[in-house]
XYZ file of N, CA and C in Angstrom:
552
model
N 0.814 -1.189 0.000
C 0.000 0.000 0.000
C 0.867 1.267 0.000
N 1.961 1.266 0.791
C 2.820 2.451 0.862
C 3.404 2.774 -0.505
N 3.857 1.753 -1.227
C 4.455 1.980 -2.545
C 3.426 2.576 -3.506
N 2.207 2.068 -3.494
C 1.150 2.603 -4.361
C 0.839 4.053 -4.008
N 0.750 4.339 -2.720
C 0.503 5.711 -2.265
C 1.632 6.633 -2.726
N 2.880 6.192 -2.511
C 4.043 6.987 -2.940
C 3.981 7.287 -4.431
N 3.699 6.252 -5.220
C 3.658 6.409 -6.673
C 2.567 7.404 -7.084
N 1.363 7.204 -6.579
C 0.232 8.059 -6.968
C 0.425 9.515 -6.539
N 0.852 9.733 -5.313
C 1.042 11.103 -4.821
C 2.187 11.783 -5.570
N 3.277 11.072 -5.802
C 4.415 11.657 -6.525
C 4.037 11.998 -7.956
N 3.362 11.085 -8.636
C 2.929 11.350 -10.016
C 1.979 12.546 -10.052
N 1.074 12.615 -9.088
C 0.150 13.749 -8.992
C 0.920 15.065 -8.853
N 1.898 15.091 -7.942
C 2.655 16.326 -7.728
C 3.553 16.676 -8.909
N 4.058 15.683 -9.619
C 4.841 15.973 -10.828
C 3.966 16.708 -11.839
N 2.738 16.234 -12.017
C 1.815 16.885 -12.961
C 1.448 18.286 -12.472
N 1.031 18.399 -11.223
C 0.597 19.689 -10.668
C 1.739 20.710 -10.666
N 2.933 20.242 -10.347
C 4.077 21.152 -10.240
C 4.856 21.305 -11.544
N 4.376 20.696 -12.632
C 5.132 20.758 -13.894
C 5.426 22.189 -14.353
N 4.510 23.156 -14.209
C 4.895 24.529 -14.586
C 6.088 25.045 -13.763
N 6.091 24.765 -12.462
C 7.206 25.180 -11.609
C 8.492 24.460 -12.006
N 8.393 23.166 -12.320
C 9.566 22.406 -12.749
C 10.140 22.985 -14.041
N 9.275 23.338 -14.976
C 9.716 23.903 -16.260
C 10.340 25.282 -16.053
N 9.690 26.134 -15.284
C 10.224 27.479 -15.027
C 11.580 27.391 -14.329
N 11.688 26.531 -13.330
C 12.957 26.358 -12.619
C 14.043 25.891 -13.577
N 13.707 24.949 -14.445
C 14.676 24.443 -15.424
C 15.182 25.555 -16.329
N 14.277 26.353 -16.842
C 14.649 27.450 -17.747
C 15.529 28.468 -17.017
N 15.147 28.847 -15.804
C 15.914 29.847 -15.051
C 17.320 29.335 -14.740
N 17.446 28.084 -14.358
C 18.774 27.519 -14.077
C 19.640 27.562 -15.329
N 19.090 27.141 -16.463
C 19.862 27.113 -17.714
C 20.224 28.518 -18.190
N 19.357 29.495 -17.956
C 19.634 30.865 -18.397
C 20.639 31.594 -17.501
N 20.762 31.170 -16.263
C 21.589 31.923 -15.313
C 22.926 31.282 -14.967
N 23.144 30.043 -15.365
C 24.437 29.417 -15.054
C 24.738 28.299 -16.040
N 26.030 28.104 -16.254
C 26.463 27.033 -17.150
C 26.454 25.711 -16.401
N 26.320 24.643 -17.161
C 26.382 23.323 -16.566
C 25.084 22.571 -16.733
N 25.061 21.358 -16.215
C 23.861 20.533 -16.343
C 22.704 21.086 -15.519
N 21.523 20.710 -15.894
C 20.319 21.133 -15.186
C 20.213 20.446 -13.825
N 20.591 19.174 -13.811
C 20.449 18.383 -12.593
C 21.788 18.076 -11.957
N 21.765 17.979 -10.655
C 22.870 17.472 -9.856
C 22.518 16.015 -9.598
N 23.422 15.108 -9.947
C 23.177 13.675 -9.774
C 24.240 13.137 -8.828
N 23.819 12.322 -7.874
C 24.748 11.801 -6.884
C 24.331 10.394 -6.464
N 25.315 9.527 -6.270
C 25.038 8.179 -5.790
C 24.644 8.241 -4.320
N 23.565 7.566 -3.989
C 23.093 7.469 -2.610
C 22.769 6.014 -2.305
N 22.615 5.739 -1.028
C 22.327 4.380 -0.575
C 20.836 4.262 -0.298
N 20.227 3.228 -0.873
C 18.808 2.992 -0.691
C 18.533 1.779 0.177
N 17.338 1.254 0.021
C 16.899 0.089 0.786
C 17.845 -1.080 0.543
N 18.187 -1.779 1.614
C 19.083 -2.936 1.592
C 20.477 -2.582 1.078
N 20.848 -1.308 1.171
C 22.182 -0.887 0.772
C 22.385 -0.718 -0.719
N 21.303 -0.796 -1.494
C 21.403 -0.665 -2.953
C 21.686 0.785 -3.332
N 22.645 0.982 -4.227
C 22.982 2.326 -4.699
C 22.011 2.768 -5.785
N 21.699 4.051 -5.788
C 20.873 4.630 -6.849
C 21.323 6.065 -7.080
N 20.930 6.622 -8.208
C 21.252 8.015 -8.530
C 20.129 8.920 -8.046
N 20.465 9.820 -7.139
C 19.515 10.798 -6.624
C 19.648 12.062 -7.471
N 18.519 12.671 -7.803
C 18.519 13.872 -8.632
C 18.001 15.076 -7.861
N 18.656 16.205 -8.088
C 18.208 17.504 -7.572
C 18.426 18.516 -8.685
N 17.707 19.627 -8.626
C 18.061 20.730 -9.502
C 19.429 21.233 -9.048
N 20.300 21.534 -10.007
C 21.638 22.020 -9.668
C 21.519 23.415 -9.065
N 22.121 23.580 -7.892
C 22.069 24.865 -7.192
C 23.458 25.475 -7.010
N 24.484 24.771 -7.487
C 25.859 25.233 -7.323
C 26.500 25.440 -8.689
N 27.662 26.092 -8.658
C 28.414 26.208 -9.900
C 28.785 24.806 -10.351
N 29.112 24.664 -11.608
C 29.344 23.338 -12.183
C 30.647 22.693 -11.739
N 31.558 23.435 -11.119
C 32.869 22.875 -10.785
C 32.976 22.346 -9.356
N 31.871 22.195 -8.659
C 31.879 21.702 -7.282
C 31.892 20.182 -7.295
N 32.768 19.600 -6.468
C 32.797 18.141 -6.339
C 31.495 17.666 -5.707
N 31.003 16.514 -6.151
C 29.681 16.086 -5.669
C 29.674 15.572 -4.242
N 30.809 15.417 -3.611
C 30.813 14.927 -2.235
C 30.902 16.061 -1.215
N 31.015 17.288 -1.696
C 31.144 18.427 -0.800
C 29.773 18.855 -0.279
N 29.665 18.986 1.038
C 28.426 19.506 1.619
C 28.498 21.025 1.575
N 27.456 21.646 1.056
C 27.450 23.104 0.947
C 26.230 23.679 1.644
N 26.357 24.934 2.011
C 25.271 25.662 2.640
C 24.986 26.901 1.810
N 23.871 27.568 2.056
C 23.468 28.709 1.233
C 24.479 29.841 1.200
N 25.297 30.004 2.247
C 26.273 31.088 2.235
C 27.572 30.698 1.536
N 27.669 29.479 1.030
C 28.842 29.024 0.286
C 28.918 29.805 -1.024
N 30.102 30.336 -1.376
C 30.207 31.120 -2.616
C 29.939 30.304 -3.880
N 29.978 28.987 -3.784
C 29.727 28.160 -4.964
C 28.242 27.895 -5.201
N 27.396 28.329 -4.275
C 25.950 28.239 -4.474
C 25.538 29.451 -5.308
N 24.850 29.199 -6.414
C 24.445 30.290 -7.307
C 23.333 31.125 -6.665
N 23.079 32.304 -7.239
C 21.994 33.154 -6.724
C 20.652 32.435 -6.839
N 20.424 31.816 -7.987
C 19.190 31.040 -8.168
C 19.191 29.853 -7.209
N 20.363 29.250 -7.025
C 20.496 28.123 -6.113
C 20.073 28.457 -4.694
N 20.420 29.647 -4.238
C 20.024 30.067 -2.884
C 18.506 30.107 -2.751
N 17.851 30.608 -3.782
C 16.385 30.715 -3.751
C 15.741 29.332 -3.800
N 16.176 28.491 -4.744
C 15.524 27.183 -4.864
C 15.824 26.289 -3.672
N 16.980 26.486 -3.025
C 17.256 25.741 -1.798
C 16.354 26.210 -0.665
N 16.239 27.520 -0.499
C 15.421 28.059 0.590
C 13.972 27.590 0.468
N 13.479 27.531 -0.772
C 12.099 27.111 -1.012
C 11.961 25.595 -1.196
N 13.082 24.882 -1.097
C 13.128 23.410 -1.246
C 12.779 22.947 -2.659
N 12.789 23.848 -3.621
C 12.482 23.484 -5.005
C 13.562 22.578 -5.580
N 14.803 22.720 -5.100
C 15.894 21.884 -5.614
C 15.644 20.401 -5.376
N 14.808 20.072 -4.405
C 14.527 18.676 -4.060
C 13.433 18.044 -4.931
N 12.681 18.846 -5.672
C 11.521 18.326 -6.412
C 11.842 17.216 -7.420
N 13.006 17.223 -8.096
C 13.284 16.103 -9.006
C 13.307 14.731 -8.320
N 13.426 14.721 -7.000
C 13.391 13.449 -6.287
C 12.012 12.798 -6.341
N 10.994 13.551 -6.744
C 9.687 12.929 -6.985
C 9.813 11.848 -8.055
N 10.709 12.057 -9.028
C 10.949 11.038 -10.052
C 11.634 9.815 -9.445
N 12.525 10.034 -8.452
C 13.120 8.908 -7.735
C 12.052 8.098 -7.012
N 11.032 8.785 -6.488
C 9.938 8.086 -5.799
C 9.122 7.288 -6.813
N 8.793 7.895 -7.946
C 8.031 7.186 -8.988
C 8.793 5.947 -9.449
N 10.111 6.070 -9.605
C 10.949 4.940 -10.037
C 11.024 3.825 -9.000
N 10.775 4.161 -7.735
C 10.857 3.159 -6.679
C 12.162 3.182 -5.908
N 13.049 4.122 -6.227
C 14.303 4.255 -5.481
C 14.061 4.823 -4.090
N 13.031 5.659 -3.990
C 12.751 6.367 -2.745
C 11.267 6.278 -2.416
N 10.958 6.722 -1.209
C 9.584 6.844 -0.735
C 9.339 8.321 -0.426
N 8.102 8.706 -0.243
C 7.833 10.080 0.180
C 8.373 10.320 1.586
N 8.206 9.339 2.470
C 8.652 9.465 3.855
C 9.565 8.301 4.201
N 10.655 8.628 4.851
C 11.630 7.639 5.285
C 12.908 8.358 5.654
N 13.892 7.641 6.128
C 15.177 8.289 6.403
C 15.745 8.884 5.116
N 16.383 10.038 5.188
C 16.982 10.632 3.993
C 18.075 9.706 3.470
N 18.201 9.585 2.140
C 19.235 8.712 1.581
C 20.625 9.268 1.880
N 21.516 8.402 2.302
C 22.845 8.876 2.685
C 23.878 8.582 1.601
N 25.011 9.229 1.742
C 26.138 8.990 0.847
C 26.764 7.643 1.184
N 27.289 6.938 0.179
C 27.885 5.622 0.431
C 29.010 5.638 1.463
N 29.794 6.711 1.524
C 30.920 6.741 2.462
C 30.486 6.846 3.924
N 29.215 7.127 4.192
C 28.743 7.226 5.574
C 28.407 5.871 6.192
N 28.187 4.861 5.368
C 27.765 3.553 5.893
C 28.784 2.990 6.874
N 30.054 3.219 6.612
C 31.096 2.685 7.494
C 30.984 3.235 8.921
N 30.364 4.395 9.066
C 30.207 5.017 10.384
C 28.908 4.626 11.085
N 28.069 3.832 10.433
C 26.781 3.471 11.016
C 26.957 2.609 12.256
N 26.231 2.971 13.311
C 26.123 2.086 14.458
C 24.934 1.152 14.189
N 24.639 0.264 15.119
C 23.548 -0.698 14.896
C 22.211 0.003 14.682
N 21.993 1.066 15.412
C 20.752 1.824 15.261
C 20.647 2.415 13.859
N 21.744 2.962 13.365
C 21.742 3.596 12.036
C 21.539 2.579 10.921
N 22.007 1.365 11.118
C 21.865 0.336 10.075
C 20.398 -0.003 9.809
N 19.534 0.236 10.783
C 18.108 -0.069 10.603
C 17.489 0.763 9.493
N 18.059 1.934 9.214
C 17.517 2.804 8.161
C 17.566 2.130 6.798
N 18.435 1.125 6.641
C 18.559 0.427 5.362
C 17.448 -0.602 5.150
N 16.574 -0.769 6.132
C 15.464 -1.717 6.016
C 14.281 -1.138 5.241
N 14.290 0.169 5.013
C 13.186 0.833 4.313
C 13.740 1.702 3.186
N 12.858 2.058 2.259
C 13.269 3.005 1.212
C 13.572 4.361 1.844
N 14.601 5.024 1.365
C 14.850 6.380 1.866
C 13.743 7.314 1.402
N 13.565 8.416 2.114
C 12.453 9.306 1.807
C 12.853 10.717 1.419
N 11.905 11.404 0.795
C 12.059 12.837 0.513
C 12.115 13.620 1.818
N 11.375 13.162 2.791
C 11.374 13.764 4.118
C 11.288 12.638 5.135
N 11.615 12.970 6.362
C 11.586 11.949 7.395
C 11.448 12.558 8.777
N 11.458 11.700 9.755
C 11.284 12.131 11.139
C 12.401 13.082 11.572
N 13.629 12.811 11.163
C 14.740 13.711 11.518
C 14.576 15.080 10.868
N 14.065 15.109 9.649
C 13.931 16.373 8.925
C 12.886 17.289 9.560
N 11.899 16.732 10.211
C 10.869 17.567 10.839
C 11.133 17.785 12.330
N 12.291 17.314 12.793
C 12.657 17.481 14.203
C 14.039 18.104 14.373
N 14.425 18.956 13.455
C 15.698 19.653 13.611
C 16.596 19.600 12.400
N 16.472 18.557 11.586
C 17.191 18.423 10.321
C 18.684 18.667 10.466
N 19.229 19.663 9.760
C 20.680 19.869 9.737
C 21.230 20.361 11.071
N 20.363 20.734 11.992
C 20.809 21.189 13.305
C 21.071 20.010 14.245
N 20.801 18.806 13.774
C 21.012 17.602 14.574
C 22.365 16.979 14.261
N 22.993 16.385 15.261
C 24.197 15.581 15.031
C 23.778 14.315 14.283
N 24.738 13.707 13.568
C 24.418 12.496 12.805
C 23.775 11.442 13.689
N 24.294 11.249 14.900
C 23.753 10.221 15.790
C 22.294 10.505 16.144
N 21.951 11.776 16.299
C 20.554 12.138 16.583
C 19.667 11.846 15.373
N 20.171 12.156 14.181
C 19.408 11.856 12.962
C 19.173 10.358 12.856
N 20.228 9.578 13.113
C 20.111 8.126 13.006
C 19.115 7.583 14.025
N 19.065 8.196 15.198
C 18.107 7.756 16.213
C 16.671 8.026 15.751
N 16.438 9.185 15.143
C 15.113 9.461 14.570
C 14.799 8.461 13.456
N 15.801 8.102 12.648
C 15.596 7.125 11.576
C 15.213 5.761 12.152
N 15.910 5.343 13.227
C 15.593 4.069 13.873
C 14.161 4.105 14.403
N 13.814 5.216 15.036
C 12.460 5.375 15.578
C 11.422 5.264 14.457
N 11.698 5.895 13.318
C 10.763 5.821 12.191
C 10.616 4.378 11.710
N 11.733 3.684 11.523
C 11.686 2.306 11.015
C 10.874 1.422 11.955
N 11.070 1.587 13.247
C 10.378 0.743 14.222
C 8.901 1.104 14.396
N 8.548 2.366 14.181
C 7.180 2.825 14.438
C 6.411 3.206 13.183
N 6.945 2.913 12.003
C 6.327 3.414 10.774
C 4.882 2.947 10.624
N 4.083 3.885 10.142
C 2.674 3.619 9.885
C 2.180 4.682 8.911
N 1.029 4.443 8.341
C 0.440 5.413 7.422
C 0.155 6.725 8.155
N -0.327 6.629 9.391
C -0.623 7.821 10.182
C 0.649 8.624 10.473
N 1.733 7.935 10.823
C 3.001 8.628 11.067
C 3.480 9.315 9.793
N 3.359 8.641 8.652
C 3.736 9.259 7.375
C 2.923 10.528 7.118
N 1.624 10.475 7.383
C 0.776 11.660 7.189
C 1.199 12.806 8.109
N 1.542 12.484 9.357
C 2.002 13.514 10.294
C 3.299 14.150 9.802
N 4.230 13.320 9.341
C 5.517 13.832 8.856
C 5.318 14.679 7.603
N 4.461 14.229 6.683
C 4.206 15.014 5.464
C 3.536 16.348 5.805
N 2.623 16.339 6.768
C 1.966 17.587 7.179
C 2.969 18.558 7.784
N 3.821 18.049 8.651
C 4.826 18.903 9.286
C 5.827 19.412 8.248
N 6.165 18.573 7.271
C 7.061 18.992 6.189
C 6.439 20.140 5.404
N 5.153 20.031 5.100
C 4.464 21.103 4.367
C 4.527 22.412 5.150
N 4.339 22.350 6.462
C 4.426 23.558 7.292
C 5.832 24.152 7.261
N 6.844 23.289 7.303
C 8.232 23.762 7.257
C 8.521 24.436 5.922
N 8.077 23.826 4.828
C 8.306 24.409 3.504
C 7.588 25.753 3.387
N 6.364 25.822 3.874
C 5.578 27.051 3.751
C 5.984 28.149 4.731
N 6.332 27.769 5.961
C 6.534 28.770 7.008
C 7.924 28.784 7.632
N 8.814 27.886 7.211
C 10.182 27.911 7.709
C 10.472 26.867 8.765
N 11.754 26.793 9.097
C 12.269 25.759 9.997
C 11.698 25.806 11.410
N 11.152 26.937 11.843
C 10.608 27.001 13.208
C 9.554 25.921 13.434
N 8.916 25.476 12.360
C 7.909 24.418 12.466
C 8.548 23.049 12.628
N 9.869 22.967 12.440
C 10.556 21.691 12.541
C 11.214 21.455 13.872
N 10.978 22.320 14.826
C 11.584 22.142 16.144
C 10.617 21.399 17.041
N 11.189 20.566 17.899
C 10.371 19.768 18.820
C 9.578 20.627 19.763
């Protein structure tokens, strides 16, 4: 049931948001050189690697393993806006349609992080990674990795349709009104 829900909701949002996706694509191509999408290998369910897609928000010469923030000089002007509004994440709806990801679940991690996983963190590999998750609505980047992994473990152990709806609702509030809605 979760996979069907993910597919239907993601396909619906791809259609509804297609004007925004097209406008974002045009603006990125008109304002900076390089590919439209940023593609990066991430770890999915059962440790399977997949290509995660985002709208490119940085200059084209940034290494894909570098973590950047909005004040980084390599983040483009358009990139700052699409990051703040979370528009850069919208291409991941296609990852959900493909089955690489779910709407809700632990965020997909980089392959080099697996070596640092404790037993609690390894549980995140039992489910599809998500566009949003329990850690993202409870502090997100302000959390230490161990805290994020603990939220991921909690999600895996307590996952339900109702919990997914709560997380999606809280995510919508964060996108619309800012991170203050993501604090416990």
